[in-house]
PDB file of C-alpha atoms in Angstrom:
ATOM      1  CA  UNK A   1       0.000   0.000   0.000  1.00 47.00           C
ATOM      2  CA  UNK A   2       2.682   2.622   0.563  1.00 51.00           C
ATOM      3  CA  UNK A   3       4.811   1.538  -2.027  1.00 67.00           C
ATOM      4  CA  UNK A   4       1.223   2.528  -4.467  1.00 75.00           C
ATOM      5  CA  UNK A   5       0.795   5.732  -2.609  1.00 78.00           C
ATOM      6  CA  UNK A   6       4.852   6.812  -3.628  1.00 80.00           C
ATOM      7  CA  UNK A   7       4.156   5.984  -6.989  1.00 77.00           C
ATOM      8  CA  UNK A   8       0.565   8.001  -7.289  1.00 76.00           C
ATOM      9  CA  UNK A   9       2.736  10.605  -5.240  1.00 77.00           C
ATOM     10  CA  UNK A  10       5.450  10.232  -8.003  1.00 76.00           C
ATOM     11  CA  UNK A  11       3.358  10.168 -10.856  1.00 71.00           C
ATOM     12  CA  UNK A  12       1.263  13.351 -10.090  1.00 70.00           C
ATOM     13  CA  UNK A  13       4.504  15.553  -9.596  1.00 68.00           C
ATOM     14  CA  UNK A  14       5.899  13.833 -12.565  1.00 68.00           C
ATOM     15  CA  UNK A  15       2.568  14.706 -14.764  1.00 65.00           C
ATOM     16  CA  UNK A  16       0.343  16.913 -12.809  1.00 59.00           C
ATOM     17  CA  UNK A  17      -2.519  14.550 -13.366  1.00 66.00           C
ATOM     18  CA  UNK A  18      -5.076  14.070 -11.130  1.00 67.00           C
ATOM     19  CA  UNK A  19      -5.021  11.486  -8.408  1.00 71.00           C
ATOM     20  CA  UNK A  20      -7.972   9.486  -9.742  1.00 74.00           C
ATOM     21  CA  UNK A  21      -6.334   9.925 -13.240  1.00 77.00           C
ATOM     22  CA  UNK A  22      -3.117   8.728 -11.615  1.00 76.00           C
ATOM     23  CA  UNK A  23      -4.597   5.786  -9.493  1.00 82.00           C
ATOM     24  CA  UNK A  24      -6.572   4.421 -12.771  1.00 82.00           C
ATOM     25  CA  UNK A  25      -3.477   4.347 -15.276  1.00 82.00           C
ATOM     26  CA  UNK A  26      -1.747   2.658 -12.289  1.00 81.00           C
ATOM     27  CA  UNK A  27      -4.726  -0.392 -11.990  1.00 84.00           C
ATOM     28  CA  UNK A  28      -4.494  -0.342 -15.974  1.00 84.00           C
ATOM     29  CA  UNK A  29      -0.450  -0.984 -15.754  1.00 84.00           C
ATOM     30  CA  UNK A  30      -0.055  -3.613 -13.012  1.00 83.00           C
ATOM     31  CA  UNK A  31       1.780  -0.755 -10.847  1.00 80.00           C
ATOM     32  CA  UNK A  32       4.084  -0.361 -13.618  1.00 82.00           C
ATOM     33  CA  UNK A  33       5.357   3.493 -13.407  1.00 80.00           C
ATOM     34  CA  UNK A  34       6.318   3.739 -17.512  1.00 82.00           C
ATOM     35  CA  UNK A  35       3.305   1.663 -18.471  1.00 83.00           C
ATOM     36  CA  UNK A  36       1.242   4.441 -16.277  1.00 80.00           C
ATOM     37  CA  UNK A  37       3.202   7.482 -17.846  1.00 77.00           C
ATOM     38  CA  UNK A  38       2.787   5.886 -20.823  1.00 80.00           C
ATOM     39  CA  UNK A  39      -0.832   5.588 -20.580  1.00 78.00           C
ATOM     40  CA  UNK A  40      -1.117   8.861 -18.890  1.00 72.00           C
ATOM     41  CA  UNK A  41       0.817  10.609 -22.139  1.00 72.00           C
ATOM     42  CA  UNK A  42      -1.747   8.598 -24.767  1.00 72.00           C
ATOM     43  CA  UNK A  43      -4.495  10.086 -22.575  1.00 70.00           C
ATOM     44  CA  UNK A  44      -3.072  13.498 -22.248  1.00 66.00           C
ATOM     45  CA  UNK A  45      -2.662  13.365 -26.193  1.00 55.00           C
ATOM     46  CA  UNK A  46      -6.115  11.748 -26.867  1.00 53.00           C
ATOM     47  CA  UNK A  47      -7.765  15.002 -25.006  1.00 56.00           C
ATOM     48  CA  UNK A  48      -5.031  17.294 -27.100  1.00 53.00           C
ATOM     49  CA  UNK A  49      -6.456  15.681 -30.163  1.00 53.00           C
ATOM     50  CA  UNK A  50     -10.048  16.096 -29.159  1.00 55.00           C
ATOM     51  CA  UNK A  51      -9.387  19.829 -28.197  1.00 55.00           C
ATOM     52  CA  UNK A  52      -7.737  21.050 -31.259  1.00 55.00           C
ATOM     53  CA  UNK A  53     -10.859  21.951 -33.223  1.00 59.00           C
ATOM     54  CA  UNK A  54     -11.643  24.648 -30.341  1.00 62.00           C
ATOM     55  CA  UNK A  55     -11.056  28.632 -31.020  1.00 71.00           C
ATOM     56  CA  UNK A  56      -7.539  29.848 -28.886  1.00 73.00           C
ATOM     57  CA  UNK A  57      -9.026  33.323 -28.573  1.00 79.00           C
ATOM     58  CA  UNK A  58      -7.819  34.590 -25.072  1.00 90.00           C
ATOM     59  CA  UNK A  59      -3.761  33.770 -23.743  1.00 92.00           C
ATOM     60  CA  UNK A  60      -1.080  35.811 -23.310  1.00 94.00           C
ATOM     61  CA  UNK A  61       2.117  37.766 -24.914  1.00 95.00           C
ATOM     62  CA  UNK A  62       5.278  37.588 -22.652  1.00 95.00           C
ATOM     63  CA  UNK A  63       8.596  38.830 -23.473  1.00 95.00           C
ATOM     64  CA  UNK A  64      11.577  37.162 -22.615  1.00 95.00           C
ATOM     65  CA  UNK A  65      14.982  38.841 -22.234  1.00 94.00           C
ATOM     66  CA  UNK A  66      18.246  37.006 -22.124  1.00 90.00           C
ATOM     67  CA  UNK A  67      20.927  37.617 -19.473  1.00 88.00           C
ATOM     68  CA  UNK A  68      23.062  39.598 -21.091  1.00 88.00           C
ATOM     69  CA  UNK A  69      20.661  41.754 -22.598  1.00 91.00           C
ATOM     70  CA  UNK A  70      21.281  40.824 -26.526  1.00 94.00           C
ATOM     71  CA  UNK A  71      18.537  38.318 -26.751  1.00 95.00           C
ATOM     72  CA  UNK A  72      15.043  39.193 -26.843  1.00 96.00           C
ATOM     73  CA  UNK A  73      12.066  37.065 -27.614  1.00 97.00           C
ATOM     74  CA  UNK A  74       7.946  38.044 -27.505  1.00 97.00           C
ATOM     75  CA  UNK A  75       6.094  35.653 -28.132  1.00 97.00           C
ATOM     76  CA  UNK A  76       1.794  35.285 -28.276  1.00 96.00           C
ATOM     77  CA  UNK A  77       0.454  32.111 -26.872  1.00 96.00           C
ATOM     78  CA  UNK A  78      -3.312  31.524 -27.256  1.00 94.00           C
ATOM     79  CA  UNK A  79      -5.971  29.630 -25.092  1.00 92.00           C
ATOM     80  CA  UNK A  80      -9.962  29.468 -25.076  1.00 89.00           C
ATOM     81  CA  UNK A  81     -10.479  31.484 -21.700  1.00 89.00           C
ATOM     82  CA  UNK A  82      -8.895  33.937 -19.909  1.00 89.00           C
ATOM     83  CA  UNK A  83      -9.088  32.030 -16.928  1.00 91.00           C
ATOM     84  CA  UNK A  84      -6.756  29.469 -18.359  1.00 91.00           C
ATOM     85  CA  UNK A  85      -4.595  32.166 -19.345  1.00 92.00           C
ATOM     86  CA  UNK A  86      -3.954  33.429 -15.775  1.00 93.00           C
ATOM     87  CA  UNK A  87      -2.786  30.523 -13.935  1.00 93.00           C
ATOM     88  CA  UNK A  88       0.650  30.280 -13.069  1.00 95.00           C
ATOM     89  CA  UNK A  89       0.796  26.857 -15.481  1.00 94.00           C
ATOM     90  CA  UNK A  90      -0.039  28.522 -18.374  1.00 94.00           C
ATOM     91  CA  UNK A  91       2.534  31.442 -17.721  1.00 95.00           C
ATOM     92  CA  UNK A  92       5.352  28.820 -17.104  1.00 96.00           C
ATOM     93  CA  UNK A  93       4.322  27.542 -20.389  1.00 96.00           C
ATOM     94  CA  UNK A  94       4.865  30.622 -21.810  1.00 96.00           C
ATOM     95  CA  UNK A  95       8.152  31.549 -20.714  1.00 96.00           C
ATOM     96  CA  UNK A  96       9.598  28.242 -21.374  1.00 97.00           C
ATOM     97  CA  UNK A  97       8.463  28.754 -24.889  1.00 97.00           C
ATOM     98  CA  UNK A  98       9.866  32.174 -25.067  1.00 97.00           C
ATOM     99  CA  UNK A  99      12.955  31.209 -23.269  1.00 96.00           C
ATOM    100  CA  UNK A 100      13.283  27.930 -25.862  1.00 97.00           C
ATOM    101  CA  UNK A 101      12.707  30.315 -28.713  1.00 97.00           C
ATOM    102  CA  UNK A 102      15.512  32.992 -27.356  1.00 96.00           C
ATOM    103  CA  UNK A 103      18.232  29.854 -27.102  1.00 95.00           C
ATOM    104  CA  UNK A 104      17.026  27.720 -30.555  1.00 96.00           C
ATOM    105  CA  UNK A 105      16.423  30.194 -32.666  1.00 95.00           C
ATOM    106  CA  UNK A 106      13.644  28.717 -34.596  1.00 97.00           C
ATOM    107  CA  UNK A 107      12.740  30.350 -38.100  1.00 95.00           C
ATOM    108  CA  UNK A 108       8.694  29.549 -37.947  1.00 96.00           C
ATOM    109  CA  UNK A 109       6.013  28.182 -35.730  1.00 96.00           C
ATOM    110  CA  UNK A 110       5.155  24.824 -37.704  1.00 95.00           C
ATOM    111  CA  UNK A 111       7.091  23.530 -40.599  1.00 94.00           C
ATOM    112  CA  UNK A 112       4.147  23.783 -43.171  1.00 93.00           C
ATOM    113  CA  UNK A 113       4.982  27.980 -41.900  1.00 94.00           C
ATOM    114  CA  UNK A 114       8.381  27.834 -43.994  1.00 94.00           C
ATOM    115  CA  UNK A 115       8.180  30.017 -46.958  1.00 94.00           C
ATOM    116  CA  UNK A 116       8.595  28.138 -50.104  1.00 94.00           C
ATOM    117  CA  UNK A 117      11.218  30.060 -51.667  1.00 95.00           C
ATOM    118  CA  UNK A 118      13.414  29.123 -48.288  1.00 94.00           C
ATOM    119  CA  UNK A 119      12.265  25.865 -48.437  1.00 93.00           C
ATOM    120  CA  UNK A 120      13.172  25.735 -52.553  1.00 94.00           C
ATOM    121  CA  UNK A 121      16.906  27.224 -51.314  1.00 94.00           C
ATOM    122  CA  UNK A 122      17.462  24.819 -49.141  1.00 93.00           C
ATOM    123  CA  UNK A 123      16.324  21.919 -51.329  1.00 92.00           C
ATOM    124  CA  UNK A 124      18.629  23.307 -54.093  1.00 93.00           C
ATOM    125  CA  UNK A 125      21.538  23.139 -51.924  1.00 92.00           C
ATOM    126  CA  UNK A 126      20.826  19.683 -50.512  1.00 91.00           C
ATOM    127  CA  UNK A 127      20.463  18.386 -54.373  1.00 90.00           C
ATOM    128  CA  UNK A 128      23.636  19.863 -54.804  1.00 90.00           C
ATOM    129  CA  UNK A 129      24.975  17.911 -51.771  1.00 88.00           C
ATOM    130  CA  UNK A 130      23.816  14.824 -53.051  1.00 86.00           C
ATOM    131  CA  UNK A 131      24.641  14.688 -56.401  1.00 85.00           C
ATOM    132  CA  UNK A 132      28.348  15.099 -55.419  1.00 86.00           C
ATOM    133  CA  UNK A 133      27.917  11.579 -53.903  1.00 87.00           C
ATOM    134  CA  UNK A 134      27.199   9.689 -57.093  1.00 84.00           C
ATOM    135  CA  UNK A 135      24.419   7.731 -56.203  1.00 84.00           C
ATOM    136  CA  UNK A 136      21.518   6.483 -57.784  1.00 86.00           C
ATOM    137  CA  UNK A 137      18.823   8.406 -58.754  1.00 84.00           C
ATOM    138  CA  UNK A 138      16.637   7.169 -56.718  1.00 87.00           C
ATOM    139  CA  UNK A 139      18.675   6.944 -53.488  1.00 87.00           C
ATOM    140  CA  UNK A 140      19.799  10.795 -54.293  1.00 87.00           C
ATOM    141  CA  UNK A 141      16.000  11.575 -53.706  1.00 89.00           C
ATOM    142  CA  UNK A 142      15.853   9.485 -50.481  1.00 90.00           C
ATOM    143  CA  UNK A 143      18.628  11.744 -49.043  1.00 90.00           C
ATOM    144  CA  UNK A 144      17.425  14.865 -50.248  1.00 91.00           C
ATOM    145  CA  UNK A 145      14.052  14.259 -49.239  1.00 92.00           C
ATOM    146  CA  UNK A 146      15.526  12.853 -45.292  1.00 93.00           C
ATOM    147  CA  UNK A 147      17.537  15.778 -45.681  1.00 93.00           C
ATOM    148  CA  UNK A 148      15.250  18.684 -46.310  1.00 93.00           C
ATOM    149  CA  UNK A 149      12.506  16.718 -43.960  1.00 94.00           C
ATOM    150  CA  UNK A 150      15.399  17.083 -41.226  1.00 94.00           C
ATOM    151  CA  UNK A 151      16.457  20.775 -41.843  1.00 95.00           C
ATOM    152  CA  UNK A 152      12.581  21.449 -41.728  1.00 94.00           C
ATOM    153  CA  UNK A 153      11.869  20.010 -38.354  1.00 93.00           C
ATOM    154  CA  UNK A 154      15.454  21.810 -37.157  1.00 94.00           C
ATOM    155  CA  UNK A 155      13.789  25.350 -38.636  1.00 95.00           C
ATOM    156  CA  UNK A 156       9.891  25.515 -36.698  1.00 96.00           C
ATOM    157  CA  UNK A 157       9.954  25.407 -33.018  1.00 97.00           C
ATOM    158  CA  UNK A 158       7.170  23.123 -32.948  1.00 96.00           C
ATOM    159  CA  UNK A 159       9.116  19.940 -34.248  1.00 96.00           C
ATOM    160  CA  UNK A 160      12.478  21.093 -32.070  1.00 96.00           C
ATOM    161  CA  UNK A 161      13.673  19.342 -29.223  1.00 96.00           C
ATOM    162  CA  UNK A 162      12.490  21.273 -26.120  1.00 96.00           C
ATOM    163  CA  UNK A 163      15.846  23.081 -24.559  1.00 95.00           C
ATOM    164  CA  UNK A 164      15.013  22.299 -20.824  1.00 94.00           C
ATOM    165  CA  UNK A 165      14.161  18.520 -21.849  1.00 93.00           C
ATOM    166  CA  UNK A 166      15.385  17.348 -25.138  1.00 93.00           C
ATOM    167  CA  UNK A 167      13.542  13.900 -24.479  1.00 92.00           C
ATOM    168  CA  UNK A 168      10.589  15.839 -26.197  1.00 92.00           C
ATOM    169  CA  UNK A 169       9.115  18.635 -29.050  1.00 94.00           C
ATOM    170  CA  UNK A 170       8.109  21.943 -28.002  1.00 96.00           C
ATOM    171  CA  UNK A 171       4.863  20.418 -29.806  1.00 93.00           C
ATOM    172  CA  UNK A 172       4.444  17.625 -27.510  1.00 91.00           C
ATOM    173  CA  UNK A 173       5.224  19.945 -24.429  1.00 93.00           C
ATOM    174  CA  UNK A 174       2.424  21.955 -25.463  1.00 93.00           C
ATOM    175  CA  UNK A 175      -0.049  18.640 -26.367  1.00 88.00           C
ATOM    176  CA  UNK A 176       0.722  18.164 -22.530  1.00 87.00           C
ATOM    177  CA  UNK A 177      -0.115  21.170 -21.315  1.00 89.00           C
ATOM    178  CA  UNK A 178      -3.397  20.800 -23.229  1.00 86.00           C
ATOM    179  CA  UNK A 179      -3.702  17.083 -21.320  1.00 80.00           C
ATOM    180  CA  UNK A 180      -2.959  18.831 -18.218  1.00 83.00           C
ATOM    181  CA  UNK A 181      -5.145  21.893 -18.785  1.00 84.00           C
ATOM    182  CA  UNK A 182      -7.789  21.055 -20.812  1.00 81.00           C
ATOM    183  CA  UNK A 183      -8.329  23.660 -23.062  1.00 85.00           C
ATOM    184  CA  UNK A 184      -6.562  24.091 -26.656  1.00 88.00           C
ATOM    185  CA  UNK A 185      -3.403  26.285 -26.626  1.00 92.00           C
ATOM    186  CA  UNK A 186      -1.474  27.206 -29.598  1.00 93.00           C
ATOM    187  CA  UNK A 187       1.700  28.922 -30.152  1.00 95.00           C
ATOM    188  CA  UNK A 188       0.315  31.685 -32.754  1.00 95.00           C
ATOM    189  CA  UNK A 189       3.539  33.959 -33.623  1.00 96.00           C
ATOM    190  CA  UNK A 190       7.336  34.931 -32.212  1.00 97.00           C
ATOM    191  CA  UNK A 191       9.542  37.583 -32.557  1.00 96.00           C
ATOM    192  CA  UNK A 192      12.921  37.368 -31.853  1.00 96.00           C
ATOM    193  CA  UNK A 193      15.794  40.115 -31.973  1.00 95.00           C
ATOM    194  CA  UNK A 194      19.335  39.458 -31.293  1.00 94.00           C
ATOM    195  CA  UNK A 195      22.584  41.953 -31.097  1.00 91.00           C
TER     196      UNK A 195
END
């Protein structure tokens, strides 16, 4: 019994489920702690999924300014109430994203954001790349397409690793925030300036 109560314990700092949430994914695992985050994250992502379709028209803009004063980022992170928008989560969310976007240095929000004439630049210089290797046709594709697919995912801060946690996107940070939440939040538009 108190080895269960550590690991609802553990769980809810881990996730900031709630307990009921935490106890059920628990039963559902056999006690297992990564078959419960697991199921807890396919949950979290299920509700994400189910709350996409819903307007973001409240959140919040927050600036973030690096150390040394030669970074700046603002960034404008949406939600469906203002409620929501005040809570101390959602404001952590919001800095980490601003702080992520001051230290990455993403181009876009979403790779489908990438204008195409960057996108045509890149792809041009990747082609180049590949035909130097004298490979077949068809394998010269492969590599420019894994290549291009790559730089894409390196370019929107959605698809980049998360700078506090690498283990996981900026996206999925924010699908768990929605899990977590439960309201729809969407990164809408940056601005960073550097020295």
């Amino acid at each position: 019994m108190a080895s269960t109560i550590e690991k609802i314990k553990q769980l809810r700092e881990e996730t900031a489920a709630g307990m009921m949430d935490v106890k059920r994914a628990l039963e559902e695992s056999g006690g297992d702690l990564d078959g419960a985050r697991r199921i807890l994250k396919e949950r979290g992502q299920a509700i994400a999924a189910k709350k996409s379709a819903r307007e973001t028209n409240e959140g919040l803009i927050d600036a973030y300014i690096h150390f040394n004063g030669r970074v700046g980022v603002l960034v404008e992170v949406n939600c469906e109430t203002d409620f929501v928008a005040r809570t101390e989560e959602f404001r952590q969310l919001v800095r980490d994203i601003a702080m992520h976007i001051a230290s990455m240095k993403p181009l876009v929000v979403r790779p489908e954001d990438i204008p195409e004439e960057v996108r045509a630049q890149e792809r041009a210089i990747f082609e180049k790349q590949a035909a130097e290797m004298n490979k077949p046709e068809q394998v010269t594709r492969s590599i420019v397409e894994g290549k291009l697919k790559k730089w894409e995912a390196e370019q929107a801060l959605m698809t980049q690793p998360f700078v506090k946690d690498p283990e996981r996107t900026v996206g999925e940070l924010v699908q768990e925030a929605i899990g977590r939440i439960g309201e729809n939040i969407t990164v809408r538009r940056f601005t960073r300036y550097e020295l």
